[in-house]
Tab-separated table of C-alpha atoms in Angstrom:
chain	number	residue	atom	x	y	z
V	71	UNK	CA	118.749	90.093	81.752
V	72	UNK	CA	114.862	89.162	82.958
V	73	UNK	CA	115.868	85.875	85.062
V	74	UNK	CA	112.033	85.605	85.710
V	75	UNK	CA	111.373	84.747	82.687
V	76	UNK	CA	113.271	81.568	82.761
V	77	UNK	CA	111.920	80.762	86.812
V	78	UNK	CA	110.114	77.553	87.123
V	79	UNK	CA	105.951	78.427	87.325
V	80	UNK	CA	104.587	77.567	91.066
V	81	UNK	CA	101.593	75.728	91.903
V	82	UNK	CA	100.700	77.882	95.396
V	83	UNK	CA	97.627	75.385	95.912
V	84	UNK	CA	100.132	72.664	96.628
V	85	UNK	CA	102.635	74.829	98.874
V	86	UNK	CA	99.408	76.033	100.525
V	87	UNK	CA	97.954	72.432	100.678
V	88	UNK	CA	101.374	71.179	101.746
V	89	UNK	CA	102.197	73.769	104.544
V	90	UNK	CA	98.927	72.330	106.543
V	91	UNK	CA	99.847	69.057	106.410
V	92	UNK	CA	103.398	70.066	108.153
V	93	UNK	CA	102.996	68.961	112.030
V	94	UNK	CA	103.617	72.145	113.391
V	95	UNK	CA	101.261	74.362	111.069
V	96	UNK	CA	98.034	73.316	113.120
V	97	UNK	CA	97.777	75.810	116.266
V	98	UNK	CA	95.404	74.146	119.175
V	99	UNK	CA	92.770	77.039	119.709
V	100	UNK	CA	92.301	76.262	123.064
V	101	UNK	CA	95.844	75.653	124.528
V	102	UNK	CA	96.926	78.578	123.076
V	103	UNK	CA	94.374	81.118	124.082
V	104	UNK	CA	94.226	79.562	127.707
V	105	UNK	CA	98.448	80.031	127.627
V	106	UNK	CA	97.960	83.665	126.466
V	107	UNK	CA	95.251	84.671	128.459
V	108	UNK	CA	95.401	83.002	131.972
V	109	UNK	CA	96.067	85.155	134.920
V	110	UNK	CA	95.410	87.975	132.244
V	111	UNK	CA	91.537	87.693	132.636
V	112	UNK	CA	88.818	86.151	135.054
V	113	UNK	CA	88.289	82.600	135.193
V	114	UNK	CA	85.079	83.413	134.009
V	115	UNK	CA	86.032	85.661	131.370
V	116	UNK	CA	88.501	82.761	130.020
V	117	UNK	CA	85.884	80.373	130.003
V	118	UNK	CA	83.722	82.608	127.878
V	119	UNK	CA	86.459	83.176	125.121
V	120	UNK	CA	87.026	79.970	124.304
V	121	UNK	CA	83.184	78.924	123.950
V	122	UNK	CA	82.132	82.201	122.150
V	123	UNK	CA	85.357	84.113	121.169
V	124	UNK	CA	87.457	87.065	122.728
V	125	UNK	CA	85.573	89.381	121.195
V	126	UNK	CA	82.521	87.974	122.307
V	127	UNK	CA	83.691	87.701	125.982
V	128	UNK	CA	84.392	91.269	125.859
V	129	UNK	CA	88.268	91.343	126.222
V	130	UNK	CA	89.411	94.571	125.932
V	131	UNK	CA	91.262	95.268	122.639
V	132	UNK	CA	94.184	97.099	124.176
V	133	UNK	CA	94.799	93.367	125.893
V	134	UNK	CA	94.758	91.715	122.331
V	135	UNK	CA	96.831	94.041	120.645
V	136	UNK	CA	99.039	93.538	123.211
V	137	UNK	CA	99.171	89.556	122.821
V	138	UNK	CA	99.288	89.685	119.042
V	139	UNK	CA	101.835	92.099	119.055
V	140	UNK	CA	104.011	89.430	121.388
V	141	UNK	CA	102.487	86.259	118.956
V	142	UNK	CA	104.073	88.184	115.488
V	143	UNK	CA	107.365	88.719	117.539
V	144	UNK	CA	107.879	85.241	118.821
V	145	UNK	CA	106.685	84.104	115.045
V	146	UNK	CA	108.477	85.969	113.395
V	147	UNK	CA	112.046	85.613	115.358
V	148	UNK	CA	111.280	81.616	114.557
V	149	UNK	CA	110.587	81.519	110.786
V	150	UNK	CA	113.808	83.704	110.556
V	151	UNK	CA	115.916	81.385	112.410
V	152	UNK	CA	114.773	78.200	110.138
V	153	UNK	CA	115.072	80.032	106.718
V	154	UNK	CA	118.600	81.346	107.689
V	155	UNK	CA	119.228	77.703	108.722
V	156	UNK	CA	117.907	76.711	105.203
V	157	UNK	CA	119.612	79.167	103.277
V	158	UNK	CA	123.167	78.282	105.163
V	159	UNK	CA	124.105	75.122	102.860
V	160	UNK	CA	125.244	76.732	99.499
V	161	UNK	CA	125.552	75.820	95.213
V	162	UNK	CA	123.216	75.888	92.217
V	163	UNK	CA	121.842	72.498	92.862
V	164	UNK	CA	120.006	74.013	96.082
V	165	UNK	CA	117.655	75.912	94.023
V	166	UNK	CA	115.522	72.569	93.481
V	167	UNK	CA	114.523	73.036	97.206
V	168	UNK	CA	112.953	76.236	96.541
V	169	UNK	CA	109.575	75.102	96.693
V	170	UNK	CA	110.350	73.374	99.877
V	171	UNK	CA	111.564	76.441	101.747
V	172	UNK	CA	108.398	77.998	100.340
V	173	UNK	CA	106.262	75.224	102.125
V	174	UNK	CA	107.846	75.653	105.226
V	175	UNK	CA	107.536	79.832	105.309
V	176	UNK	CA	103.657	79.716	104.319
V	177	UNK	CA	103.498	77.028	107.472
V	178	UNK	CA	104.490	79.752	109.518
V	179	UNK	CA	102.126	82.320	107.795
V	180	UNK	CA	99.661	79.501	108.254
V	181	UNK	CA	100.261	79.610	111.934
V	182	UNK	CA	100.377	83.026	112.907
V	183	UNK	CA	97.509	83.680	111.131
V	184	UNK	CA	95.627	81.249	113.073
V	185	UNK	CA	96.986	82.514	116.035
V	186	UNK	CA	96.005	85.929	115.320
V	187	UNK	CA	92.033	84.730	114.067
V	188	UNK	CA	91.597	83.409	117.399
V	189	UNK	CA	93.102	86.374	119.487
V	190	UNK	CA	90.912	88.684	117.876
V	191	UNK	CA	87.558	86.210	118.031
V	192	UNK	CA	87.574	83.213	115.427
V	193	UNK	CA	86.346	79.826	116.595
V	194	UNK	CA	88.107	76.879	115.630
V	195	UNK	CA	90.007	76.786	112.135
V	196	UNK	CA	90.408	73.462	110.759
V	197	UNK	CA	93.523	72.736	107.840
V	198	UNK	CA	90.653	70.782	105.758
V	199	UNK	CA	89.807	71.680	102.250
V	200	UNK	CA	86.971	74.058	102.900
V	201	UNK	CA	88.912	76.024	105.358
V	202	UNK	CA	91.651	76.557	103.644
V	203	UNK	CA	89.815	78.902	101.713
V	204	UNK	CA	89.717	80.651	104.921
V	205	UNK	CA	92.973	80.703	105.241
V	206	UNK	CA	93.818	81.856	102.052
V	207	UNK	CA	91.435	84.754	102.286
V	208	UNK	CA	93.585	85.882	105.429
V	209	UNK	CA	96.728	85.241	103.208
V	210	UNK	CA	94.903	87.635	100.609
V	211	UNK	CA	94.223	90.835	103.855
V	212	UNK	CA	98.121	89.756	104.256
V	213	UNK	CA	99.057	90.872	100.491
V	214	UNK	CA	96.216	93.451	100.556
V	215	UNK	CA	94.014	92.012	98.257
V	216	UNK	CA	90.817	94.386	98.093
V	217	UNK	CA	88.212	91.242	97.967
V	218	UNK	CA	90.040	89.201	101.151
V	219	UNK	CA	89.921	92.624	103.195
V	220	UNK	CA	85.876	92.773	102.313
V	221	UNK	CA	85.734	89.682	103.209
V	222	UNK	CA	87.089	89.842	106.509
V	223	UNK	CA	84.505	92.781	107.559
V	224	UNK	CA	81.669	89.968	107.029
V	225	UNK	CA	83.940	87.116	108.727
V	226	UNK	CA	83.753	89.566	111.735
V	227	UNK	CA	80.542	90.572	111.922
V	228	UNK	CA	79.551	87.028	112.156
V	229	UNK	CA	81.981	86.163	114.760
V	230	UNK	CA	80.844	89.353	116.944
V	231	UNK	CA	77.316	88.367	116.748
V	232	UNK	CA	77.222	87.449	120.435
V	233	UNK	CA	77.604	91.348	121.527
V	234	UNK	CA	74.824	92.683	118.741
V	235	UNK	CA	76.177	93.055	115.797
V	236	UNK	CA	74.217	93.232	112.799
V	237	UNK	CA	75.107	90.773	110.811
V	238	UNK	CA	74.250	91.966	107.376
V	239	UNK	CA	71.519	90.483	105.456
V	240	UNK	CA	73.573	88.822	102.602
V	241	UNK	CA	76.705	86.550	104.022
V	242	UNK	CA	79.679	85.517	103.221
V	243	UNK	CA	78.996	82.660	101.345
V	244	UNK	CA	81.172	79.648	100.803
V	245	UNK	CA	81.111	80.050	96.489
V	246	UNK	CA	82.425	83.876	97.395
V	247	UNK	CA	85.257	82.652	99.512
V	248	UNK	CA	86.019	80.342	97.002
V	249	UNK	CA	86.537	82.988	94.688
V	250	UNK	CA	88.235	85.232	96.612
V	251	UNK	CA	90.513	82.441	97.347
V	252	UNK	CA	91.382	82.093	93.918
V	253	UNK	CA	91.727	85.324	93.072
V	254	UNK	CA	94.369	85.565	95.608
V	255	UNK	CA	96.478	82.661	94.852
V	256	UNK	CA	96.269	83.458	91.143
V	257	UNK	CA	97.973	87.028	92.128
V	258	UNK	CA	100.519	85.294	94.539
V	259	UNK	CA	101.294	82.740	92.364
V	260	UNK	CA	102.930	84.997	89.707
V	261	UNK	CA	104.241	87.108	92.559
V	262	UNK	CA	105.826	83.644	94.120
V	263	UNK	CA	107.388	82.840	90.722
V	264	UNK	CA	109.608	86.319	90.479
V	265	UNK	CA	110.044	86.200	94.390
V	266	UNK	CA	111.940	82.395	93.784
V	267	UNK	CA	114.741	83.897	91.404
V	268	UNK	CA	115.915	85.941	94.260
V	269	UNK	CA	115.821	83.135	96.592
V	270	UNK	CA	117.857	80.710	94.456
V	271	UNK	CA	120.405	83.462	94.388
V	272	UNK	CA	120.735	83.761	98.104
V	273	UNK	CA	121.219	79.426	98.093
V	274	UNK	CA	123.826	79.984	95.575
V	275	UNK	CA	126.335	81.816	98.812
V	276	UNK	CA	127.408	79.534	101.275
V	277	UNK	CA	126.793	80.997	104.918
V	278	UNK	CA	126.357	84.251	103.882
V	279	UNK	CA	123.030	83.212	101.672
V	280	UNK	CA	121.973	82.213	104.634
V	281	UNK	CA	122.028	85.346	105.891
V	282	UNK	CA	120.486	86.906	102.911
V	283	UNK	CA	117.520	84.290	103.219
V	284	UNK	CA	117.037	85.000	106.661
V	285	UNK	CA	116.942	88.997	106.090
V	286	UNK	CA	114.452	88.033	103.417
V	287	UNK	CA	112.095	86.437	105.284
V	288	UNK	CA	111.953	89.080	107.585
V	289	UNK	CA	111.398	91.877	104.858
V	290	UNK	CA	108.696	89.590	103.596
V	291	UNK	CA	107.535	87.908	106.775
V	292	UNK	CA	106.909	90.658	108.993
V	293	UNK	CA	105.092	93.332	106.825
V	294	UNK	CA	102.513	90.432	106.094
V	295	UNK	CA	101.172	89.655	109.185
V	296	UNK	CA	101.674	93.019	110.464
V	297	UNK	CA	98.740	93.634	107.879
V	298	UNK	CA	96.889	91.016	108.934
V	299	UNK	CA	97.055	91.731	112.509
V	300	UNK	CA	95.885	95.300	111.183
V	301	UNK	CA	93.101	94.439	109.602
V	302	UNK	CA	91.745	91.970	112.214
V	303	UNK	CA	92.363	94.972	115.172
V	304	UNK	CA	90.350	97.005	113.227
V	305	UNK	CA	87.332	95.166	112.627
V	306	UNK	CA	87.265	93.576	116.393
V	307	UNK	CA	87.409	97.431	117.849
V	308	UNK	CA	84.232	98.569	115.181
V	309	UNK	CA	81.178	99.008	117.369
V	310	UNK	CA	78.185	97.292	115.607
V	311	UNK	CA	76.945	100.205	113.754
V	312	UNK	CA	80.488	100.737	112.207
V	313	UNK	CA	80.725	96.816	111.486
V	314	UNK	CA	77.149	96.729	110.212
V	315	UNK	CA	78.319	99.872	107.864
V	316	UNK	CA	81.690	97.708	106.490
V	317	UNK	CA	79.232	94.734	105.561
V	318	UNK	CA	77.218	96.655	103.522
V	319	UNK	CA	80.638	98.595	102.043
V	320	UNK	CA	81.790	95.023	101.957
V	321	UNK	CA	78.633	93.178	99.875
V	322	UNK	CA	79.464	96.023	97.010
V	323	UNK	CA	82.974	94.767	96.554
V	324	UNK	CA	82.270	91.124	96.630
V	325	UNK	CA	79.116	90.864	94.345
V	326	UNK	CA	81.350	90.103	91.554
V	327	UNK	CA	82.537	87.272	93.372
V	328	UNK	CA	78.731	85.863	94.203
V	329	UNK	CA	78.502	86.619	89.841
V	330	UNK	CA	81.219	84.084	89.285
V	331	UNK	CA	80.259	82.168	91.736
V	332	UNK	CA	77.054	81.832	90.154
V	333	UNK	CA	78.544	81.417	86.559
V	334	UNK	CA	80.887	78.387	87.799
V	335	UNK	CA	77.666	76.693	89.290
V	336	UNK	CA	75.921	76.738	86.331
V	337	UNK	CA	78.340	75.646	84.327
V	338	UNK	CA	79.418	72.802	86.318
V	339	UNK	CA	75.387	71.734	86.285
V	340	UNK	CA	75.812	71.584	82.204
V	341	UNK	CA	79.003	69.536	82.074
């Protein structure tokens, strides 16, 4: 028997939309790259990295691997603590809370994927509106979503501009991102929807579906940010040729996304 056929659809905008307004979701840039690299780096060096960006201050990206590799640890360890926590109190009626549990695991996406934009370079990320699309573009590298990996090839370029790269000629543009960002929540939506039978099975064991939650969140937990951190590695190691190459790889992937874009504007000028 297909139990996803009977699963409740999920709005992902509003667990997305709901995870930044949790308290703990929002990651200081500052305090936290001063925490990670102090007494790692020159004073100097600090100073420079959180004006212009690691990247930009020319940390060395054996140093960075080596931080995010102890951020997704730390994360990781702590969104598999609270989901076993959450998936400890057992019966039917705890499937209702699905949503909620949901919430609080893309929080913690949320946050180590801010943490890991501004160890490899990324200025400031704000949980507003507009940058959520950000956000949601890193969510799409995280699922490996073609458009959100192109997209992150131009994010960095622009972000390593300090140290020469050529930023190429056509941008990332905000109706792009836009795109891309619904692309990617339309594909996690429906893969949200099947994930959230399994999880109301694991509420329906007391104690042990806690377990089962918590080994759940690391099967799904880890291999996404891994991915993430991936992806970001790469494209802060690319010399300026090789980053000025993946723009221009980059623009052919996303010029269906500047077509929609396009299409959307014009029809929201007629209505």
């Amino acid at each position: 028997m297909d139990n996803t056929k009977n699963a409740t659809p999920i709005n992902v905008e509003d667990i997305i939309a709901t995870a930044c307004k949790l308290p703990y979701c929002k990651i200081e840039r500052d305090a936290f790259l001063t925490t990670q690299l102090k007494g790692k780096v020159s004073e100097k060096q600090l100073a420079d990295a959180l004006e212009n960006g690691t990247i930009n201050a020319g940390i060395s990206i054996d140093l960075l691997n080596k931080i995010a590799s102890g951020t997704i640890k730390f994360e990781t360890t702590k969104t598999t603590a609270l989901s076993t926590a959450a998936g400890i109190p057992g019966g039917i009626a705890m499937a209702g809370t699905i949503p909620a549990d949901l919430g609080q695991f893309y929080a913690h996406v949320l946050r180590v994927a801010q943490k890991l934009a501004y160890i490899y370079g990324y200025k400031d990320i704000d949980l507003d509106d507009e940058t959520q699309n950000l956000l949601i573009i890193f969510l799409g590298v995280m699922f490996g979503v073609d458009a959100a990996i192109a997209a992150l090839a131009k994010l960095a370029a622009a972000n390593a501009a300090k140290i020469g790269a050529k930023v190429a000629a056509k941008p990332l543009s905000k109706y792009a991102a836009y795109n891309i960002a619904k692309k990617t929540l339309a594909w996690v939506g429906v893969k949200l929807t099947k994930d959230s039978v399994g999880k109301a099975v694991s509420k329906a064991v007391p104690v042990v579906g806690g377990v089962i939650s918590g080994g759940l969140t690391v099967a799904t937990f880890l291999p996404m940010v891994r991915k993430l951190q991936k992806e970001l590695s790469k494209f802060a190691a690319m010399p300026p040729e090789s980053l000025y190459k993946a723009n221009e790889e980059a623009d052919v992937i996303l010029t269906e996304f500047e077509i929609l874009a396009d299409n959307d504007d014009e029809e929201s000028d007629n209505e």
